XYZ file of N, CA and C in Angstrom:
867
model
N -35.235 -14.099 80.559
C -35.647 -12.596 80.821
C -36.576 -12.166 79.516
N -37.661 -11.694 80.036
C -38.597 -11.118 78.878
C -38.163 -9.702 78.661
N -37.760 -9.456 77.652
C -37.233 -7.920 77.117
C -38.340 -6.917 76.372
N -38.646 -6.059 76.422
C -39.387 -5.096 75.514
C -38.336 -4.068 74.937
N -38.272 -3.885 73.831
C -37.322 -2.886 73.210
C -38.004 -1.938 72.030
N -37.512 -0.978 72.120
C -37.756 0.035 70.930
C -36.680 0.634 70.523
N -36.696 0.981 69.267
C -35.639 1.324 68.634
C -36.270 2.351 67.647
N -36.010 3.554 68.119
C -36.550 4.836 67.304
C -35.448 5.745 66.390
N -35.839 6.015 65.165
C -34.707 6.795 64.412
C -35.370 7.597 63.856
N -35.260 8.949 64.038
C -35.848 10.091 63.498
C -35.130 11.245 62.811
N -35.229 11.373 61.139
C -34.334 12.124 60.482
C -35.366 13.434 60.351
N -34.460 14.538 60.204
C -35.165 15.728 59.732
C -34.477 16.299 58.703
N -34.954 16.776 57.589
C -34.477 17.326 56.483
C -34.859 18.670 56.194
N -33.786 19.557 55.870
C -34.116 21.051 55.687
C -35.030 21.509 54.385
N -34.815 20.305 53.548
C -35.745 20.509 52.337
C -36.574 18.979 51.923
N -37.717 19.030 51.394
C -38.239 17.894 51.204
C -37.502 16.892 50.661
N -37.317 15.653 50.744
C -36.794 14.628 49.986
C -37.901 14.116 49.058
N -37.299 13.559 48.001
C -38.493 13.133 46.937
C -38.522 11.627 47.103
N -37.558 10.969 47.207
C -37.288 9.546 47.162
C -36.219 9.053 48.404
N -36.481 8.075 48.739
C -35.319 7.383 49.830
C -35.641 5.973 49.581
N -34.403 5.376 49.654
C -34.349 3.608 49.903
C -33.338 3.082 51.138
N -33.948 2.881 51.915
C -33.206 2.392 53.269
C -33.023 1.124 53.360
N -31.813 0.385 53.777
C -31.976 -0.733 54.285
C -31.560 -0.867 55.687
N -32.716 -1.821 56.621
C -32.717 -1.644 57.840
C -32.344 -2.990 58.262
N -31.113 -3.066 59.357
C -31.026 -4.256 59.914
C -31.493 -3.958 61.238
N -32.697 -3.994 61.607
C -33.350 -4.172 62.947
C -34.148 -4.884 63.619
N -34.005 -5.816 62.910
C -35.191 -7.357 63.172
C -34.211 -8.432 64.038
N -34.283 -8.960 65.334
C -33.664 -10.042 65.813
C -34.182 -11.207 65.229
N -33.500 -12.231 65.202
C -33.881 -13.582 64.903
C -34.151 -14.561 66.183
N -34.601 -15.559 65.994
C -35.054 -16.616 67.141
C -33.694 -17.439 66.926
N -33.114 -17.961 68.083
C -32.356 -18.606 68.147
C -32.640 -19.634 69.494
N -31.321 -20.312 69.943
C -31.284 -21.035 71.145
C -31.194 -20.022 72.287
N -30.632 -18.825 71.811
C -30.295 -18.111 73.055
C -31.531 -16.537 73.031
N -32.377 -16.883 72.316
C -33.394 -15.998 72.253
C -34.410 -16.279 71.345
N -35.939 -15.998 71.932
C -36.978 -16.127 71.228
C -37.673 -14.951 70.858
N -37.885 -14.604 69.624
C -38.775 -13.334 69.483
C -40.233 -13.785 69.466
N -40.695 -13.025 70.347
C -42.206 -13.238 70.471
C -42.939 -12.579 69.483
N -42.557 -11.206 69.417
C -43.379 -10.347 68.619
C -42.479 -9.271 67.995
N -42.562 -8.724 66.720
C -41.494 -7.562 66.133
C -42.358 -6.932 65.007
N -42.154 -5.642 65.013
C -42.816 -4.887 64.081
C -41.921 -3.704 63.742
N -41.883 -3.222 62.485
C -41.463 -1.790 62.229
C -42.219 -1.236 61.440
N -42.296 0.250 62.081
C -43.465 1.037 61.614
C -42.809 2.418 61.289
N -43.318 2.917 60.125
C -42.896 4.090 59.544
C -44.080 5.043 59.507
N -43.605 6.480 59.737
C -44.866 7.321 59.882
C -44.885 8.317 58.718
N -44.890 7.601 57.527
C -45.126 8.112 56.280
C -45.709 7.133 55.032
N -46.134 7.287 54.225
C -46.401 6.237 53.259
C -45.187 5.611 52.591
N -44.916 4.359 52.837
C -43.613 3.666 52.521
C -44.024 2.253 52.027
N -43.158 1.487 51.358
C -43.060 0.119 50.947
C -42.092 -0.514 51.876
N -42.281 -1.523 52.559
C -41.282 -2.445 53.177
C -41.261 -3.979 52.458
N -39.962 -4.250 52.487
C -39.643 -5.700 51.832
C -38.734 -6.152 52.559
N -39.019 -7.853 53.148
C -38.012 -8.291 53.727
C -37.179 -9.148 52.776
N -35.862 -9.456 53.098
C -35.126 -10.266 52.575
C -33.947 -10.671 53.711
N -33.431 -11.423 53.231
C -31.656 -11.897 54.083
C -30.532 -11.420 53.290
N -29.658 -11.029 54.003
C -28.357 -10.597 53.460
C -27.320 -11.712 53.223
N -26.220 -11.407 53.038
C -25.357 -12.644 52.726
C -25.002 -13.198 54.372
N -24.885 -12.611 55.182
C -24.766 -13.145 56.465
C -25.856 -13.925 57.289
N -27.101 -13.938 56.401
C -28.280 -14.464 56.944
C -28.999 -13.647 57.809
N -28.599 -12.299 57.968
C -29.650 -11.234 58.816
C -30.605 -11.063 58.038
N -31.522 -10.579 58.747
C -33.046 -10.053 58.367
C -32.843 -8.549 57.838
N -32.980 -8.386 56.507
C -32.750 -7.248 56.085
C -34.173 -6.741 55.389
N -34.526 -5.407 56.003
C -36.046 -4.794 55.473
C -35.692 -3.662 54.830
N -35.993 -3.696 53.306
C -35.858 -2.762 52.586
C -36.965 -1.671 52.798
N -36.581 -0.443 52.758
C -37.840 0.586 53.064
C -37.731 1.459 52.022
N -38.859 1.831 51.168
C -38.938 2.713 50.061
C -40.107 3.812 50.228
N -39.461 5.211 50.120
C -40.408 6.438 50.395
C -40.074 7.029 48.872
N -41.666 7.008 48.736
C -41.715 7.973 47.279
C -42.441 9.023 47.154
N -42.812 9.721 48.389
C -43.330 11.110 48.562
C -42.437 12.112 49.488
N -42.932 13.207 49.009
C -42.024 14.413 49.754
C -42.491 14.350 50.977
N -41.027 14.176 51.997
C -41.229 14.402 53.340
C -40.228 15.080 53.882
N -40.283 15.795 54.839
C -39.124 16.656 55.721
C -38.713 15.702 56.778
N -39.727 15.066 57.398
C -39.362 14.203 58.374
C -39.506 12.604 58.382
N -38.764 11.561 59.039
C -39.015 10.364 58.561
C -38.637 9.676 60.046
N -39.736 8.972 60.765
C -39.337 8.284 61.807
C -39.743 6.734 61.587
N -38.601 6.143 61.987
C -38.476 4.525 61.655
C -38.662 3.893 63.222
N -39.501 2.846 63.316
C -39.471 2.636 64.779
C -39.647 1.147 64.562
N -38.538 0.332 65.435
C -38.717 -1.000 65.487
C -38.831 -1.502 66.941
N -39.751 -2.237 67.171
C -40.127 -2.517 68.529
C -40.799 -3.730 68.597
N -40.449 -4.526 69.721
C -41.350 -6.037 70.141
C -40.738 -6.516 71.286
N -41.019 -8.053 71.439
C -40.523 -8.442 72.589
C -39.928 -9.635 72.559
N -38.698 -9.852 73.307
C -37.903 -10.889 73.037
C -37.415 -11.630 74.143
N -37.743 -13.081 74.345
C -37.263 -13.893 75.482
C -35.816 -14.318 75.548
N -34.940 -13.965 76.339
C -33.526 -14.336 76.359
C -33.333 -15.388 77.385
N -32.385 -16.246 77.054
C -31.679 -17.344 77.891
C -30.106 -17.252 78.006
N -29.705 -17.488 79.340
C -28.411 -17.207 79.515
C -27.719 -18.601 79.086
N -26.719 -18.356 78.027
C -25.999 -19.873 77.744
C -24.738 -19.480 77.929
N -24.078 -18.655 78.873
C -22.911 -18.521 79.007
C -21.990 -17.977 77.777
N -22.775 -17.361 77.164
C -22.083 -16.696 75.882
C -22.108 -17.523 74.794
N -22.282 -18.782 74.795
C -22.249 -19.715 73.747
C -23.556 -19.408 72.555
N -23.311 -19.388 71.301
C -24.254 -18.953 70.816
C -24.636 -20.129 69.760
N -25.684 -20.401 69.589
C -26.067 -21.691 68.706
C -27.345 -21.730 68.246
N -28.003 -22.194 67.240
C -29.248 -22.327 66.635
C -29.515 -20.891 65.810
N -28.690 -20.706 65.143
C -28.992 -19.718 64.400
C -29.422 -20.317 62.792
N -29.999 -19.546 62.152
C -30.779 -20.030 60.881
C -29.667 -20.271 59.905
N -28.774 -19.642 59.842
C -27.704 -19.946 58.641
C -26.424 -19.342 59.090
N -25.372 -20.048 58.656
C -24.105 -19.659 59.029
C -23.032 -20.103 57.955
N -21.987 -18.903 57.780
C -21.159 -18.921 57.045
C -19.912 -19.951 57.761
N -19.009 -20.553 56.991
C -17.716 -21.276 57.697
C -17.243 -20.003 58.428
N -16.688 -20.624 59.770
C -15.802 -19.708 60.404
C -14.782 -19.112 59.612
N -14.047 -19.595 58.765
C -12.801 -19.172 58.240
C -13.245 -17.879 57.406
N -14.534 -17.534 57.239
C -14.732 -16.241 56.495
C -14.486 -15.306 57.251
N -14.582 -15.258 58.656
C -14.287 -14.378 59.549
C -13.199 -14.180 59.964
N -12.011 -14.492 59.292
C -10.604 -14.116 59.267
C -10.137 -13.071 58.635
N -11.118 -12.618 57.881
C -10.703 -11.772 56.737
C -10.594 -10.378 57.191
N -9.628 -9.616 57.060
C -9.670 -8.112 57.625
C -10.394 -7.071 56.789
N -10.918 -6.159 57.224
C -11.515 -5.248 56.387
C -10.865 -3.925 56.614
N -11.477 -2.803 56.176
C -10.755 -1.658 56.425
C -11.144 -1.125 57.947
N -12.034 -1.415 58.517
C -12.115 -1.120 59.936
C -11.392 -2.016 60.915
N -11.063 -3.050 60.456
C -10.191 -4.012 61.396
C -9.289 -4.464 60.942
N -8.509 -3.698 60.230
C -6.825 -4.037 59.831
C -6.169 -3.760 60.719
N -5.337 -4.983 60.709
C -4.334 -5.228 62.097
C -3.057 -4.089 61.782
N -2.651 -3.740 63.053
C -1.465 -3.082 62.918
C -0.612 -3.437 63.827
N 0.621 -2.885 64.221
C 1.495 -3.635 64.992
C 1.405 -3.604 66.201
N 0.560 -2.559 66.753
C 0.157 -2.294 68.192
C -0.713 -3.474 68.591
N -1.644 -3.449 67.882
C -2.697 -4.508 68.342
C -2.288 -5.766 68.186
N -1.437 -6.336 67.227
C -0.765 -7.325 67.180
C 0.122 -7.904 68.405
N 0.790 -6.735 68.673
C 1.522 -7.112 69.989
C 0.749 -7.263 71.124
N -0.231 -6.530 71.311
C -1.081 -6.375 72.303
C -1.893 -7.521 72.536
N -2.094 -8.197 71.562
C -2.842 -9.794 71.290
C -1.709 -10.935 71.515
N -0.651 -10.532 71.108
C 0.145 -11.495 71.435
C 0.760 -11.503 72.761
N 0.861 -10.410 73.450
C 1.232 -10.194 74.810
C 0.305 -10.918 75.985
N -1.041 -10.752 75.587
C -2.183 -11.430 76.247
C -2.039 -12.760 76.301
N -2.225 -13.129 74.876
C -2.384 -14.653 74.718
C -1.459 -15.743 74.812
N -0.084 -15.266 74.701
C 0.940 -16.008 74.361
C 1.195 -17.297 75.301
N 0.812 -16.992 76.688
C 0.910 -17.997 77.616
C -0.165 -18.881 77.927
N -1.317 -18.570 77.122
C -2.619 -19.214 77.527
C -2.716 -20.412 76.564
N -2.852 -21.470 77.055
C -2.877 -22.760 76.336
C -4.297 -22.772 75.392
N -5.593 -22.475 76.166
C -6.831 -22.724 75.530
C -7.278 -21.552 74.714
N -7.904 -21.519 73.333
C -8.568 -20.687 73.048
C -9.379 -19.732 73.674
N -10.357 -20.383 74.452
C -11.288 -19.901 75.238
C -10.728 -19.157 76.239
N -9.390 -19.371 77.015
C -8.833 -18.567 77.946
C -8.331 -17.397 77.167
N -7.676 -17.527 75.906
C -6.966 -16.484 75.306
C -8.344 -15.230 74.914
N -9.313 -15.714 74.585
C -10.411 -14.772 74.449
C -10.858 -14.153 75.501
N -11.169 -14.561 76.801
C -11.668 -13.955 78.057
C -10.491 -13.064 78.457
N -9.082 -13.575 78.297
C -8.154 -12.776 78.832
C -8.016 -11.325 77.908
N -8.240 -11.798 76.626
C -8.114 -10.504 75.641
C -9.322 -9.629 75.995
N -10.381 -9.999 76.362
C -11.740 -9.008 76.445
C -11.610 -8.418 77.764
N -10.916 -9.269 78.782
C -10.860 -8.400 80.017
C -9.745 -7.184 80.071
N -8.212 -7.577 79.146
C -7.544 -6.601 79.247
C -7.773 -5.590 78.470
N -8.703 -5.785 77.632
C -9.323 -4.513 76.511
C -9.928 -3.709 77.549
N -10.986 -4.397 78.273
C -11.987 -3.464 78.883
C -10.941 -2.937 79.975
N -9.774 -3.060 80.417
C -9.095 -2.528 81.374
C -8.083 -1.419 80.690
N -7.944 -1.640 79.404
C -6.768 -0.665 78.968
C -7.453 0.533 78.275
N -8.754 0.196 77.799
C -9.639 1.354 76.824
C -10.346 2.152 78.165
N -10.690 3.238 77.733
C -11.773 4.133 78.369
C -12.898 4.358 77.451
N -14.156 3.903 78.295
C -15.405 4.222 77.443
C -15.851 5.615 77.406
N -15.808 6.226 76.324
C -15.944 7.812 76.210
C -16.733 8.039 74.761
N -17.913 8.633 75.117
C -18.723 8.817 73.700
C -17.942 10.184 73.032
N -18.277 10.683 71.814
C -17.952 11.596 71.126
C -16.516 11.678 70.881
N -15.870 10.354 70.908
C -14.301 10.460 70.613
C -14.211 9.541 69.430
N -14.935 9.092 68.733
C -14.621 8.373 67.731
C -16.020 8.335 66.680
N -15.981 7.933 65.414
C -17.030 7.968 64.453
C -17.516 6.623 63.722
N -18.516 6.120 63.083
C -18.785 5.187 62.588
C -17.376 4.695 61.702
N -16.558 5.621 61.114
C -15.433 5.144 60.254
C -14.355 5.354 60.990
N -14.329 5.284 62.327
C -12.873 5.147 63.031
C -12.420 3.748 63.057
N -11.084 3.445 62.774
C -10.904 1.830 62.663
C -10.224 1.388 63.991
N -9.988 0.091 64.117
C -9.683 -0.519 65.071
C -8.283 0.178 65.585
N -7.532 0.056 64.830
C -6.086 0.706 64.981
C -6.111 2.264 65.674
N -6.800 2.991 65.030
C -6.864 4.311 65.406
C -7.659 4.336 66.893
N -8.627 3.602 67.124
C -9.355 3.617 68.594
C -8.351 3.023 69.373
N -7.689 2.131 69.089
C -6.822 1.482 69.946
C -5.414 2.409 70.363
N -5.047 3.201 69.331
C -4.010 4.112 69.642
C -4.528 5.410 70.598
N -5.847 5.668 70.416
C -6.226 6.691 71.241
C -6.768 6.292 72.928
N -6.946 4.861 72.875
C -7.264 4.534 74.264
C -8.541 4.642 74.725
N -9.720 5.120 73.792
C -10.727 5.478 74.049
C -11.840 5.205 72.933
N -13.061 5.032 73.272
C -14.108 4.849 72.326
C -15.001 4.431 72.963
N -15.980 3.955 72.094
C -17.529 3.375 72.436
C -17.367 1.840 72.277
N -18.570 1.132 72.454
C -18.592 -0.364 72.184
C -18.271 -0.861 70.562
N -18.704 0.030 69.847
C -18.120 -0.295 68.274
C -16.679 -0.584 68.260
N -15.796 0.412 68.926
C -14.499 0.587 68.775
C -13.839 -0.750 69.666
N -14.398 -0.854 70.967
C -14.115 -2.156 71.567
C -14.218 -3.618 70.823
N -15.493 -3.625 70.248
C -15.838 -4.576 69.294
C -14.652 -4.978 68.248
N -14.533 -3.646 67.666
C -13.438 -3.945 66.389
C -11.982 -4.045 66.824
N -11.583 -3.582 67.987
C -10.147 -3.798 68.233
C -10.207 -5.451 68.772
N -11.201 -5.970 69.349
C -11.321 -7.330 69.990
C -11.221 -8.267 68.414
N -11.996 -8.035 67.618
C -12.258 -8.876 66.504
C -10.596 -8.886 65.937
N -10.146 -7.630 65.705
C -8.763 -7.531 65.090
C -7.649 -8.207 65.732
N -7.629 -8.164 67.003
C -6.907 -8.998 67.871
C -7.160 -10.363 67.747
N -8.296 -10.863 67.838
C -8.634 -12.360 67.580
C -8.242 -12.763 66.300
N -8.561 -12.125 65.201
C -7.865 -12.612 63.747
C -6.488 -12.522 63.839
N -5.861 -11.645 64.206
C -4.225 -11.664 64.383
C -3.943 -13.029 64.952
N -4.507 -13.427 65.985
C -4.031 -14.889 66.480
C -4.595 -15.922 65.758
N -5.217 -15.875 64.771
C -5.646 -16.844 63.988
C -7.062 -17.293 64.374
N -7.814 -16.395 65.267
C -9.111 -16.908 65.568
C -10.260 -16.240 64.847
N -11.258 -16.843 64.272
C -12.512 -16.300 63.602
C -12.985 -15.567 64.505
N -13.383 -14.136 63.986
C -14.403 -13.157 65.064
C -15.200 -12.410 64.226
N -16.478 -12.125 64.824
C -17.254 -11.238 63.909
C -17.828 -10.309 64.517
N -18.203 -9.158 64.183
C -18.956 -8.219 64.836
C -20.326 -8.261 64.905
N -21.017 -7.788 66.184
C -22.587 -8.061 66.612
C -23.263 -7.052 66.874
N -24.340 -6.831 66.249
C -25.162 -5.600 66.724
C -26.320 -5.912 67.399
N -27.099 -5.365 68.516
C -27.837 -5.771 69.090
C -28.447 -4.651 70.258
N -28.962 -5.416 71.273
C -29.453 -4.468 72.169
C -29.022 -5.209 73.743
N -28.658 -4.277 74.705
C -28.277 -4.662 76.034
C -29.097 -3.877 77.171
N -29.757 -4.779 77.724
C -30.758 -4.599 78.974
C -29.996 -4.420 80.183
N -29.979 -2.749 80.588
C -29.157 -2.278 81.656
C -29.462 -2.643 83.127
N -28.730 -3.301 83.604
C -29.426 -3.867 84.924
C -29.164 -2.748 86.215
N -28.374 -1.854 85.519
C -28.258 -0.710 86.601
C -29.408 0.249 86.533
N -30.559 -0.062 85.808
C -31.732 0.917 85.722
C -31.389 2.258 84.860
N -30.292 1.998 83.892
C -30.414 3.184 82.986
C -31.485 3.244 82.012
N -32.196 4.401 81.972
C -33.180 4.532 80.931
C -32.747 4.694 79.623
N -33.555 5.661 78.829
C -33.187 5.669 77.251
C -31.628 5.621 76.950
N -31.250 4.832 75.908
C -29.923 4.727 75.467
C -29.887 5.504 74.215
N -28.806 6.310 73.828
C -28.538 6.875 72.522
C -28.365 6.113 71.370
N -28.128 4.731 71.386
C -27.908 3.993 70.267
C -27.798 2.469 70.636
N -27.880 1.422 69.897
C -27.735 0.182 70.145
C -26.395 -0.156 70.878
N -26.467 -1.509 71.049
C -25.104 -1.928 71.525
C -24.345 -2.718 70.621
N -22.950 -2.987 70.850
C -22.012 -3.773 69.866
C -21.109 -4.698 70.545
N -21.073 -5.861 70.045
C -19.854 -6.897 70.756
C -19.444 -7.692 69.790
N -18.763 -8.851 70.233
C -18.177 -9.481 69.156
C -18.494 -11.045 69.657
N -18.324 -11.873 68.541
C -18.310 -13.292 68.579
C -17.118 -14.120 67.937
N -16.609 -14.920 68.764
C -15.411 -15.565 68.306
C -15.485 -17.328 68.414
N -14.979 -17.519 67.168
C -15.017 -19.254 67.228
C -13.982 -19.890 68.125
N -14.688 -21.005 69.027
C -13.861 -21.830 69.635
C -14.180 -23.197 69.392
N -13.292 -24.026 68.892
C -13.333 -25.329 68.475
C -14.018 -26.172 69.834
N -14.928 -26.764 69.444
C -15.841 -27.580 70.392
C -16.859 -26.943 71.139
N -17.003 -25.556 70.941
C -18.359 -24.817 71.516
C -18.761 -24.072 70.427
N -18.161 -23.776 69.436
C -18.944 -22.940 68.321
C -18.418 -21.510 68.525
N -19.521 -20.576 68.498
C -19.345 -19.181 68.491
C -19.639 -18.928 70.233
N -18.725 -17.890 70.673
C -18.872 -17.385 71.967
C -18.923 -15.908 71.789
N -19.937 -15.377 72.519
C -20.214 -13.987 72.495
C -19.439 -13.213 73.591
N -18.476 -12.240 73.272
C -17.599 -11.477 74.200
C -17.917 -10.018 74.079
N -18.252 -9.377 75.141
C -18.537 -7.758 75.234
C -17.368 -7.061 75.865
N -16.341 -6.815 74.986
C -15.145 -6.218 75.527
C -15.311 -4.962 76.312
N -16.328 -4.246 76.072
C -16.531 -2.709 76.422
C -16.995 -3.041 78.119
N -17.391 -4.056 78.273
C -17.908 -4.568 79.549
C -16.898 -5.582 80.399
N -16.125 -6.141 79.561
C -15.218 -7.270 79.891
C -16.021 -8.687 80.262
N -16.809 -9.127 79.551
C -17.713 -10.323 79.891
C -18.363 -10.726 78.649
N -18.703 -12.002 78.985
C -19.545 -12.901 77.994
C -21.012 -12.382 77.793
N -21.849 -12.218 76.825
C -22.973 -12.008 76.599
C -23.993 -13.097 77.258
N -25.001 -12.416 78.077
C -25.869 -13.287 78.940
C -27.318 -13.005 78.704
N -28.240 -13.085 79.459
C -29.551 -12.907 78.878
C -29.943 -11.638 78.870
N -28.961 -10.540 79.304
C -29.350 -9.214 79.223
C -29.105 -8.637 77.843
N -28.444 -9.698 76.784
C -28.162 -9.150 75.279
C -29.162 -9.836 74.432
N -29.394 -9.137 73.401
C -30.724 -9.348 72.415
C -29.515 -9.306 71.070
N -29.454 -10.189 70.124
C -28.694 -10.127 69.211
C -29.527 -9.982 68.041
N -29.120 -8.897 67.149
C -29.849 -8.436 65.977
C -29.062 -8.917 64.762
N -27.952 -8.436 64.210
C -27.208 -9.062 63.271
C -25.539 -9.180 63.362
N -25.041 -9.745 62.427
C -23.620 -9.971 62.405
C -22.836 -9.862 61.224
N -21.621 -9.498 61.365
C -20.947 -9.472 59.886
C -19.285 -9.385 60.344
N -18.619 -8.943 59.031
C -17.327 -8.733 59.227
C -17.019 -7.566 60.096
N -17.762 -6.387 60.292
C -17.389 -5.386 61.063
C -18.481 -4.311 60.861
N -18.717 -3.335 61.519
C -19.947 -2.678 61.593
C -20.611 -2.077 60.475
N -19.698 -2.123 59.349
C -20.396 -1.800 57.819
C -21.250 -2.818 57.571
N -21.125 -4.088 58.005
C -22.028 -4.797 57.381
C -23.136 -5.246 58.283
N -23.653 -4.161 59.376
C -24.509 -4.434 60.141
C -25.219 -3.186 60.707
N -24.780 -2.259 59.955
C -25.329 -0.687 60.460
C -27.133 -0.917 60.449
N -27.444 -0.469 61.550
C -29.154 -0.415 61.566
C -29.955 -0.056 60.301
N -29.177 1.407 60.139
C -30.190 1.967 58.842
C -28.925 2.639 57.868
N -28.826 2.204 56.634
C -28.181 2.551 55.521
C -28.730 2.582 54.317
N -28.446 3.869 53.388
C -29.288 3.954 52.456
C -28.902 5.342 51.900
N -29.756 5.374 50.677
C -29.601 6.574 50.034
C -30.976 7.437 49.750
N -30.869 9.040 49.416
C -31.954 9.579 49.123
C -31.841 10.685 48.093
N -32.721 11.231 47.484
C -32.698 12.240 46.504
C -33.580 13.430 47.231
N -32.789 14.555 47.175
C -33.399 15.830 47.878
C -33.157 15.705 49.417
N -33.929 16.605 50.024
C -33.632 16.546 51.341
C -32.775 17.389 51.971
N -32.117 18.002 51.306
C -30.912 19.051 51.552
C -29.881 18.273 52.997
N -29.874 19.152 53.954
C -28.937 18.696 55.184
C -29.699 17.815 55.872
N -29.298 16.640 56.556
C -30.039 15.785 57.558
C -29.582 16.022 58.684
N -30.562 15.885 59.773
C -30.363 15.756 61.177
C -30.875 14.144 61.576
N -30.537 13.579 62.697
C -30.919 12.184 62.922
C -30.739 12.095 64.497
N -31.792 11.519 64.962
C -31.897 11.377 66.367
C -32.306 9.904 66.468
N -31.531 9.242 67.643
C -31.858 7.859 67.814
C -32.026 7.384 69.419
N -33.239 6.720 69.455
C -33.496 6.435 71.041
C -33.848 5.114 71.173
N -33.145 4.474 72.144
C -33.644 2.962 72.339
C -33.879 2.930 73.578
N -34.865 2.061 74.161
C -35.482 1.396 75.455
C -35.467 0.024 75.502
N -34.692 -0.573 76.500
C -34.828 -1.956 76.652
C -35.103 -2.050 78.056
N -36.337 -2.715 78.176
C -37.016 -2.829 79.621
C -37.496 -4.414 79.713
N -37.378 -4.871 81.215
C -37.821 -5.953 81.231
C -39.221 -5.941 81.506
N -40.122 -6.905 80.881
C -41.369 -6.887 80.622
C -42.214 -8.217 81.289
N -43.437 -8.095 81.409
C -43.893 -9.291 82.260
C -45.182 -9.864 81.439
N -45.829 -9.024 80.744
C -47.043 -9.405 79.933
C -46.629 -9.669 78.180
N -47.075 -10.743 77.869
C -47.074 -10.997 76.368
C -48.128 -10.241 75.360
N -47.724 -9.521 74.155
C -48.458 -8.622 73.511
C -48.796 -9.295 72.283
N -50.053 -8.909 71.516
C -50.306 -9.454 70.479
C -49.383 -8.907 69.218
N -48.895 -9.766 68.498
C -47.936 -9.284 67.138
C -48.550 -8.600 66.024
N -48.119 -7.796 65.529
C -48.796 -7.378 64.118
C -47.716 -6.454 63.247
N -47.530 -6.839 62.091
C -46.706 -6.255 61.344
C -47.473 -5.501 60.170
N -47.224 -4.091 60.085
C -47.797 -3.231 59.205
C -46.830 -2.559 58.481
N -47.103 -2.071 56.912
C -46.163 -1.441 56.398
C -46.946 -0.403 55.523
N -46.751 0.816 55.444
C -47.833 1.685 54.737
C -47.055 1.940 53.368
N -48.260 1.267 53.048
C -47.983 1.465 51.886
C -47.789 3.118 51.619
N -32.295 12.773 39.549
C -31.734 13.621 40.538
C -30.182 13.039 40.753
N -30.233 13.359 42.067
C -28.775 13.351 42.632
C -29.069 12.557 43.946
N -28.252 11.677 44.397
C -28.750 10.876 45.597
C -27.539 10.902 46.556
N -27.827 10.666 47.781
C -26.811 10.972 48.958
C -27.068 10.173 49.933
N -25.969 9.373 50.514
C -25.725 8.420 51.312
C -26.482 8.802 52.491
N -26.805 7.682 53.510
C -27.469 7.939 54.822
C -27.033 6.720 55.420
N -26.414 6.754 56.726
C -26.213 5.544 57.746
C -26.209 6.040 58.978
N -26.545 5.077 59.804
C -26.833 5.354 61.262
C -25.623 4.293 62.108
N -25.200 5.009 63.316
C -24.004 4.471 64.132
C -24.779 3.808 65.210
């Protein structure tokens, strides 16, 4: 499937900011599951962009703004051709050992409720793959998808106790439950093409990947109770959301901040030319959920 993606983030500040440094994880990478035909990041002011890799192998773009601005819009867009590989993820440029993704974090710290839930679902199933499918399906049935009930700081335990949340919460609970059963699991950020024809989306999507001996990493979307297919575009992965936040950084000045995010994922039929362009106190933290 050939998908056209546009991810736009607009910041408004009550006073001019004088400097900002943003770390962007907005750029997907090619693998056996997806081929990035073209991709670019645009900024609506004079800014410097530098690309690097983070510790998980994700593409990291550092954005530096050195002039006073009261608005800042960052747009990542391009085309990606995807392939349905039944959830099996392979061909990534760099990989950490699976055992790294058994480590709990503040957002994925297990509690007794998630541990009991995972044990009850997986106890009678002999294979790791069957356990993960059952876990994803059970989580989709138990939880209610509801926006506005959680934040980027909501832990898996809190979301599980509330019984509701968004894709980020589903992913965190799935990861916590899998790790509680000794299965390495990691958080994935990206985009989902909505086959139901949904228009603009208020944010990107999130799901999880778990390690299965003999298969490697397998992608599960517990918010939809399914494996990732060719409707999914993978951007970044890490231990939890904090490792893959699309935009996080610091700024000097700016007063109070407002942020709007709009994501569009559509099927496309024509190839486009690619081009990448970058135009070229007290600090406050910024992050995007």
